[in-house]
């Protein structure tokens, strides 16, 4: 398994229902701030078992240890008040899945992925830009790649940068052809 970044368009079979879960959050005034300038956590959202199975199939390993909210299975919002990231960020787990739920993102909105070119923390090299697209899943190895998000947009859940995010580890299958002597 050598993958570090996968993009799957039209990932969720019912993205309107997933977006509806975020829009139906009962108390949007008490959202948790992710970090200064990084947006807000709208609320926890479980990870559908079929989504975990689809990602397991894509990666050839079993998704395990989905981190409990607020670090996984959450909705996140970056509205017009959230500036673009000026430094790369890394997730606290080995893998992260992000499903974009914004129906009309501006063309410049998206995630820039970076890789460290040496051991120095400040030495990052851009390796990919993934534009936002409704129901696009970006699956990336957060222990290897850093990311920067473009500025937020919109004024709330219905027209802002809305995503469903979850973080996890993997259990690799046993080596094929291995046998006891």
Coordinates of N, CA and C in Angstrom, one line a residue:
X1 N 0.9 -1.2 0.0 CA 0.0 0.0 0.0 C 0.9 1.2 0.0
X2 N 0.9 2.0 -1.1 CA 1.8 3.1 -1.2 C 1.0 4.4 -1.4
X3 N -0.3 4.3 -1.4 CA -1.2 5.5 -1.7 C -1.0 6.5 -0.6
X4 N -1.0 7.8 -0.9 CA -1.0 8.9 0.0 C -2.2 9.8 -0.2
X5 N -2.7 9.8 -1.4 CA -3.8 10.8 -1.7 C -4.7 10.1 -2.8
X6 N -6.0 10.1 -2.5 CA -7.0 9.6 -3.4 C -8.1 10.6 -3.5
X7 N -8.7 10.8 -4.7 CA -9.9 11.6 -4.9 C -11.0 10.8 -5.5
X8 N -12.1 10.8 -4.9 CA -13.3 10.0 -5.5 C -14.4 11.0 -5.6
X9 N -14.9 11.2 -6.9 CA -16.0 12.1 -7.1 C -17.3 11.2 -6.9
X10 N -18.4 11.9 -6.6 CA -19.7 11.3 -6.4 C -19.6 10.1 -5.4
X11 N -18.9 10.4 -4.3 CA -18.6 9.4 -3.3 C -19.9 8.9 -2.5
X12 N -20.6 9.8 -1.9 CA -21.7 9.5 -1.1 C -22.9 9.2 -1.9
X13 N -23.7 8.1 -1.7 CA -24.8 7.8 -2.5 C -26.0 8.7 -2.3
X14 N -26.0 9.4 -1.1 CA -27.1 10.4 -0.9 C -26.5 11.6 -0.2
X15 N -25.7 12.4 -0.9 CA -25.0 13.6 -0.3 C -26.0 14.6 0.2
X16 N -27.2 14.7 -0.4 CA -28.2 15.7 0.1 C -28.6 15.3 1.5
X17 N -28.8 14.0 1.8 CA -29.1 13.6 3.2 C -28.0 13.9 4.1
X18 N -26.7 13.7 3.7 CA -25.6 14.0 4.6 C -25.6 15.5 4.9
X19 N -25.7 16.3 3.8 CA -25.8 17.7 4.0 C -27.0 18.1 4.9
X20 N -28.1 17.5 4.7 CA -29.3 17.7 5.6 C -29.0 17.5 7.0
X21 N -28.2 16.5 7.4 CA -27.8 16.2 8.8 C -27.1 17.5 9.3
X22 N -26.2 18.1 8.6 CA -25.5 19.3 9.1 C -26.5 20.4 9.2
X23 N -27.4 20.6 8.2 CA -28.3 21.7 8.3 C -29.3 21.6 9.4
X24 N -29.6 20.3 9.8 CA -30.5 20.1 10.9 C -29.9 20.1 12.3
X25 N -28.6 20.4 12.4 CA -28.0 20.5 13.7 C -28.8 21.5 14.5
X26 N -29.3 21.1 15.7 CA -30.2 21.9 16.5 C -29.6 23.2 17.1
X27 N -28.3 23.3 17.4 CA -27.8 24.5 18.0 C -26.6 24.9 17.3
X28 N -26.8 25.7 16.3 CA -25.6 26.2 15.5 C -24.9 27.3 16.1
X29 N -25.4 27.9 17.2 CA -24.8 29.0 17.9 C -23.7 28.5 18.8
X30 N -23.7 27.2 19.1 CA -22.7 26.7 20.1 C -21.7 25.8 19.4
X31 N -21.4 26.2 18.2 CA -20.4 25.4 17.4 C -19.0 25.6 18.0
X32 N -18.2 24.6 18.0 CA -16.9 24.6 18.5 C -15.9 25.2 17.5
X33 N -15.0 26.1 18.0 CA -14.0 26.6 17.1 C -12.9 25.6 16.9
X34 N -12.6 25.3 15.7 CA -11.5 24.3 15.4 C -10.2 24.7 15.9
X35 N -9.8 25.9 15.5 CA -8.6 26.6 15.9 C -8.7 28.0 15.3
X36 N -8.0 29.0 15.9 CA -8.1 30.3 15.3 C -7.9 30.3 13.8
X37 N -8.8 30.8 13.1 CA -8.7 30.9 11.6 C -9.0 29.6 10.9
X38 N -9.4 28.5 11.6 CA -9.5 27.2 10.9 C -11.0 26.8 10.7
X39 N -11.9 27.6 11.1 CA -13.3 27.2 10.9 C -14.0 26.8 12.2
X40 N -15.1 26.2 12.0 CA -15.9 25.7 13.2 C -16.4 24.3 13.0
X41 N -16.4 23.5 14.1 CA -17.0 22.2 14.1 C -18.5 22.4 14.3
X42 N -19.3 22.0 13.3 CA -20.8 22.2 13.4 C -21.4 21.1 14.4
X43 N -20.9 20.0 14.3 CA -21.4 18.9 15.2 C -20.9 17.6 14.8
X44 N -21.0 16.6 15.7 CA -20.5 15.3 15.4 C -21.5 14.6 14.4
X45 N -20.9 13.7 13.6 CA -21.7 13.0 12.6 C -21.1 11.6 12.5
X46 N -21.8 10.6 12.7 CA -21.3 9.3 12.6 C -20.8 9.0 11.2
X47 N -19.9 8.0 11.1 CA -19.4 7.6 9.8 C -20.2 6.4 9.4
X48 N -20.8 6.5 8.2 CA -21.7 5.4 7.7 C -20.8 4.1 7.6
X49 N -21.3 3.0 8.0 CA -20.5 1.7 7.8 C -20.1 1.4 6.4
X50 N -21.0 1.8 5.4 CA -20.7 1.5 4.0 C -19.5 2.4 3.6
X51 N -19.4 3.7 4.2 CA -18.3 4.6 3.8 C -17.0 4.0 4.3
X52 N -17.0 3.5 5.5 CA -15.8 2.8 6.0 C -15.4 1.6 5.2
X53 N -16.4 0.8 4.7 CA -16.1 -0.3 3.9 C -15.6 0.1 2.5
X54 N -16.2 1.2 2.0 CA -15.7 1.7 0.7 C -14.3 2.2 0.7
X55 N -13.9 2.9 1.8 CA -12.5 3.3 2.0 C -11.6 2.1 2.2
X56 N -12.1 1.2 3.0 CA -11.3 -0.1 3.2 C -11.0 -0.7 1.9
X57 N -12.0 -0.9 1.0 CA -11.8 -1.5 -0.3 C -10.8 -0.7 -1.1
X58 N -10.9 0.6 -1.1 CA -10.1 1.5 -1.9 C -8.6 1.4 -1.5
X59 N -8.4 1.3 -0.2 CA -7.0 1.3 0.3 C -6.5 -0.1 0.5
X60 N -7.3 -1.2 0.4 CA -6.9 -2.5 0.5 C -6.5 -2.9 1.9
X61 N -7.2 -2.3 2.9 CA -6.9 -2.5 4.3 C -8.2 -2.2 5.1
X62 N -8.3 -2.6 6.3 CA -9.5 -2.4 7.1 C -9.4 -1.1 7.9
X63 N -10.4 -0.2 7.7 CA -10.4 1.0 8.5 C -10.7 0.6 9.9
X64 N -9.9 1.2 10.8 CA -10.0 0.9 12.2 C -9.7 2.1 13.0
X65 N -10.3 2.1 14.2 CA -10.0 3.2 15.2 C -10.5 4.5 14.7
X66 N -11.7 4.6 14.2 CA -12.2 5.9 13.8 C -12.2 6.7 15.1
X67 N -11.5 7.8 15.1 CA -11.4 8.6 16.3 C -12.7 9.3 16.7
X68 N -13.0 9.3 17.9 CA -14.2 9.9 18.4 C -14.3 11.4 18.2
X69 N -15.5 11.9 18.0 CA -15.7 13.4 17.8 C -15.0 14.1 19.0
X70 N -14.5 15.3 18.9 CA -14.6 16.1 17.8 C -13.6 15.9 16.7
X71 N -12.7 14.9 16.8 CA -11.6 14.7 15.9 C -12.0 13.9 14.7
X72 N -13.2 13.2 14.7 CA -13.6 12.5 13.5 C -15.1 12.4 13.5
X73 N -15.7 12.0 12.4 CA -17.1 12.0 12.3 C -17.7 13.3 12.6
X74 N -17.3 14.4 12.0 CA -17.8 15.7 12.3 C -18.1 16.5 11.1
X75 N -18.9 17.5 11.2 CA -19.1 18.4 10.1 C -18.2 19.6 10.5
X76 N -17.6 20.2 9.5 CA -16.8 21.4 9.7 C -17.2 22.5 8.7
X77 N -17.2 23.7 9.1 CA -17.6 24.9 8.3 C -16.5 25.9 8.3
X78 N -16.2 26.3 7.1 CA -15.3 27.5 6.9 C -16.1 28.5 6.1
X79 N -16.5 29.6 6.8 CA -17.3 30.6 6.1 C -16.4 31.8 5.7
X80 N -17.0 32.8 5.2 CA -16.3 34.0 4.7 C -15.3 34.6 5.7
X81 N -15.6 34.4 7.0 CA -14.8 35.0 8.1 C -13.5 34.2 8.3
X82 N -13.3 33.0 7.6 CA -12.2 32.2 7.9 C -11.2 32.4 6.8
X83 N -10.0 32.9 7.1 CA -9.0 33.2 6.1 C -8.4 31.9 5.6
X84 N -7.6 31.9 4.5 CA -6.9 30.8 4.0 C -5.8 30.4 5.0
X85 N -5.4 29.2 5.0 CA -4.3 28.8 5.9 C -3.0 29.3 5.4
X86 N -2.1 29.8 6.2 CA -0.8 30.3 5.8 C 0.3 29.3 6.1
X87 N 0.0 28.3 6.9 CA 1.0 27.3 7.2 C 0.3 25.9 7.0
X88 N 1.1 24.9 6.7 CA 0.5 23.6 6.5 C 0.1 23.0 7.9
X89 N -0.9 22.1 7.8 CA -1.4 21.4 9.0 C -1.4 20.0 8.8
X90 N -1.2 19.2 9.8 CA -1.3 17.7 9.7 C -2.3 17.2 10.7
X91 N -3.0 16.1 10.3 CA -4.0 15.5 11.2 C -3.3 14.7 12.3
X92 N -4.1 14.4 13.4 CA -3.6 13.6 14.5 C -3.6 12.1 14.3
X93 N -4.0 11.7 13.1 CA -4.1 10.2 12.8 C -3.4 9.9 11.5
X94 N -3.3 8.7 11.2 CA -2.6 8.3 10.0 C -3.4 8.7 8.7
X95 N -4.7 8.6 8.7 CA -5.5 8.9 7.5 C -6.6 9.8 7.8
X96 N -7.1 10.6 6.8 CA -8.2 11.5 7.0 C -9.0 11.4 5.7
X97 N -10.4 11.4 5.8 CA -11.3 11.4 4.7 C -12.1 12.7 4.9
X98 N -12.2 13.5 3.8 CA -13.0 14.7 3.8 C -14.0 14.6 2.6
X99 N -15.3 14.8 2.9 CA -16.3 14.8 1.8 C -16.8 16.2 1.8
X100 N -16.6 16.9 0.6 CA -17.0 18.2 0.4 C -18.6 18.3 0.1
X101 N -19.2 19.1 0.9 CA -20.7 19.2 0.8 C -21.2 20.6 0.3
X102 N -20.3 21.4 -0.2 CA -20.6 22.7 -0.7 C -21.2 22.6 -2.1
X103 N -22.4 23.1 -2.3 CA -23.0 22.9 -3.6 C -22.5 23.9 -4.7
X104 N -22.0 25.1 -4.3 CA -21.6 26.0 -5.3 C -20.3 26.7 -4.9
X105 N -19.2 26.0 -4.7 CA -17.9 26.6 -4.3 C -17.3 27.5 -5.3
X106 N -16.6 28.5 -5.0 CA -15.9 29.3 -5.9 C -14.8 28.5 -6.6
X107 N -14.4 28.8 -7.8 CA -13.4 27.9 -8.5 C -12.0 27.8 -7.8
X108 N -11.6 28.8 -7.0 CA -10.3 28.8 -6.4 C -10.3 28.1 -5.0
X109 N -11.5 27.6 -4.6 CA -11.6 26.9 -3.3 C -11.1 25.5 -3.3
X110 N -10.3 25.1 -2.3 CA -9.8 23.8 -2.3 C -8.8 23.6 -1.3
X111 N -8.2 22.4 -1.3 CA -7.1 22.0 -0.4 C -5.8 21.9 -1.2
X112 N -4.7 22.5 -0.7 CA -3.4 22.3 -1.2 C -2.7 21.3 -0.4
X113 N -2.1 20.3 -0.9 CA -1.4 19.3 -0.2 C 0.1 19.5 -0.4
X114 N 0.9 19.3 0.7 CA 2.3 19.5 0.8 C 3.0 18.3 1.4
X115 N 4.2 18.2 1.0 CA 5.1 17.1 1.6 C 6.4 17.8 2.0
X116 N 6.9 17.3 3.2 CA 8.1 17.8 3.6 C 9.3 17.4 2.7
X117 N 10.1 18.3 2.3 CA 11.2 17.9 1.4 C 12.5 17.6 2.1
X118 N 12.5 17.9 3.4 CA 13.6 17.5 4.2 C 13.1 17.3 5.7
X119 N 14.0 17.1 6.6 CA 13.6 16.9 8.0 C 13.1 18.2 8.6
X120 N 13.4 19.4 8.0 CA 13.0 20.7 8.6 C 11.5 20.9 8.6
X121 N 11.0 21.3 9.7 CA 9.5 21.5 9.9 C 9.0 22.5 8.9
X122 N 9.8 23.5 8.6 CA 9.3 24.6 7.7 C 9.5 24.3 6.2
X123 N 10.1 23.2 5.9 CA 10.5 22.9 4.5 C 9.5 22.1 3.8
X124 N 8.4 22.7 3.2 CA 7.3 22.0 2.6 C 7.3 22.3 1.1
X125 N 6.9 21.3 0.3 CA 6.8 21.4 -1.1 C 5.4 21.0 -1.6
X126 N 4.8 21.9 -2.4 CA 3.4 21.6 -2.8 C 3.4 20.4 -3.8
X127 N 2.5 19.5 -3.5 CA 2.4 18.3 -4.4 C 1.1 18.1 -5.1
X128 N 0.0 18.8 -4.6 CA -1.3 18.7 -5.3 C -2.2 19.8 -4.8
X129 N -3.1 20.2 -5.7 CA -4.2 21.1 -5.3 C -5.5 20.4 -5.7
X130 N -6.4 20.2 -4.8 CA -7.7 19.5 -5.0 C -8.8 20.5 -4.9
X131 N -9.4 20.9 -6.0 CA -10.5 21.9 -5.9 C -11.8 21.3 -5.2
X132 N -12.5 22.1 -4.5 CA -13.8 21.7 -4.0 C -14.8 21.3 -5.1
X133 N -15.5 20.3 -4.9 CA -16.5 19.8 -5.8 C -17.6 19.1 -4.9
X134 N -18.8 19.4 -5.1 CA -19.9 18.8 -4.3 C -19.8 17.2 -4.4
X135 N -19.8 16.6 -3.2 CA -19.7 15.1 -3.1 C -18.4 14.5 -3.5
X136 N -17.3 15.3 -3.5 CA -16.0 14.8 -3.8 C -15.4 14.4 -2.4
X137 N -14.8 13.1 -2.4 CA -14.1 12.7 -1.2 C -12.6 12.8 -1.5
X138 N -11.9 13.4 -0.6 CA -10.5 13.5 -0.6 C -10.0 12.6 0.6
X139 N -9.2 11.6 0.2 CA -8.7 10.7 1.2 C -7.2 10.8 1.2
X140 N -6.6 11.2 2.3 CA -5.2 11.4 2.3 C -4.5 10.9 3.6
X141 N -3.2 10.6 3.4 CA -2.4 10.1 4.5 C -2.0 11.3 5.3
X142 N -2.7 11.6 6.4 CA -2.4 12.8 7.2 C -1.1 12.7 8.0
X143 N -0.6 11.5 8.1 CA 0.7 11.4 8.8 C 1.9 11.7 7.8
X144 N 1.6 11.8 6.5 CA 2.6 12.1 5.5 C 2.4 13.4 4.9
X145 N 1.2 13.8 4.5 CA 0.9 15.0 3.8 C 0.4 16.1 4.8
X146 N 0.9 17.3 4.6 CA 0.3 18.5 5.3 C -0.7 19.1 4.3
X147 N -1.6 20.0 4.8 CA -2.5 20.6 3.8 C -2.7 22.1 4.3
X148 N -3.1 22.9 3.3 CA -3.5 24.3 3.5 C -4.8 24.4 2.8
X149 N -5.8 25.0 3.5 CA -7.1 25.3 2.9 C -7.1 26.7 2.4
X150 N -7.9 26.9 1.2 CA -8.1 28.2 0.7 C -9.1 28.9 1.6
X151 N -9.2 30.2 1.4 CA -10.2 31.0 2.3 C -11.6 30.4 2.2
X152 N -12.3 30.6 3.4 CA -13.7 30.1 3.4 C -14.6 31.0 2.6
X153 N -15.8 30.7 2.4 CA -16.8 31.4 1.6 C -18.2 31.2 2.2
X154 N -19.1 32.1 1.8 CA -20.5 32.0 2.3 C -20.6 32.5 3.7
X155 N -21.9 32.5 4.1 CA -22.2 33.1 5.4 C -22.7 32.0 6.4
X156 N -22.8 30.8 6.0 CA -23.3 29.8 6.9 C -23.3 28.4 6.3
X157 N -24.0 27.5 6.9 CA -24.0 26.1 6.5 C -24.5 25.9 5.1
X158 N -25.6 26.6 4.7 CA -26.2 26.4 3.4 C -25.3 26.9 2.2
X159 N -24.5 27.9 2.4 CA -23.7 28.4 1.3 C -22.2 28.5 1.6
X160 N -21.8 28.0 2.7 CA -20.3 28.1 3.1 C -19.6 26.8 2.7
X161 N -18.3 26.7 3.0 CA -17.5 25.6 2.8 C -17.8 24.6 3.9
X162 N -18.7 23.6 3.6 CA -19.1 22.6 4.5 C -18.5 21.2 4.1
X163 N -18.0 20.5 5.1 CA -17.4 19.2 4.8 C -17.7 18.3 6.0
X164 N -17.7 17.0 5.6 CA -17.8 15.9 6.6 C -16.4 15.3 6.6
X165 N -15.9 15.2 7.8 CA -14.5 14.8 8.0 C -14.4 13.6 9.0
X166 N -13.5 12.7 8.7 CA -13.3 11.7 9.7 C -11.9 11.1 9.6
X167 N -11.3 10.8 10.7 CA -9.9 10.4 10.8 C -9.8 8.9 11.3
X168 N -8.8 8.2 10.8 CA -8.8 6.8 11.2 C -7.4 6.2 11.0
X169 N -7.2 5.0 11.4 CA -6.0 4.2 11.1 C -6.4 3.0 10.3
X170 N -5.5 2.2 9.9 CA -5.7 1.0 9.1 C -5.1 -0.2 9.7
X171 N -5.8 -1.4 9.4 CA -5.2 -2.7 9.8 C -4.9 -3.3 8.4
X172 N -3.6 -3.6 8.2 CA -3.2 -4.2 6.9 C -3.5 -5.7 6.9
X173 N -3.9 -6.2 5.8 CA -4.1 -7.7 5.7 C -2.8 -8.4 5.8
X174 N -2.9 -9.7 6.3 CA -1.7 -10.5 6.4 C -1.0 -10.6 5.0
X175 N 0.3 -10.8 5.0 CA 1.0 -11.0 3.8 C 0.5 -12.2 3.1
X176 N 0.3 -12.1 1.8 CA -0.1 -13.2 1.0 C 1.2 -14.1 0.7
X177 N 1.0 -15.4 0.7 CA 2.1 -16.3 0.4 C 2.9 -16.6 1.6
X178 N 2.7 -15.9 2.7 CA 3.5 -16.2 3.9 C 3.0 -17.5 4.5
X179 N 3.9 -18.4 4.9 CA 3.5 -19.7 5.4 C 4.5 -20.1 6.5
X180 N 4.0 -20.9 7.4 CA 4.8 -21.4 8.5 C 5.7 -22.5 8.1
X181 N 6.9 -22.6 8.7 CA 7.8 -23.7 8.3 C 7.8 -24.7 9.5

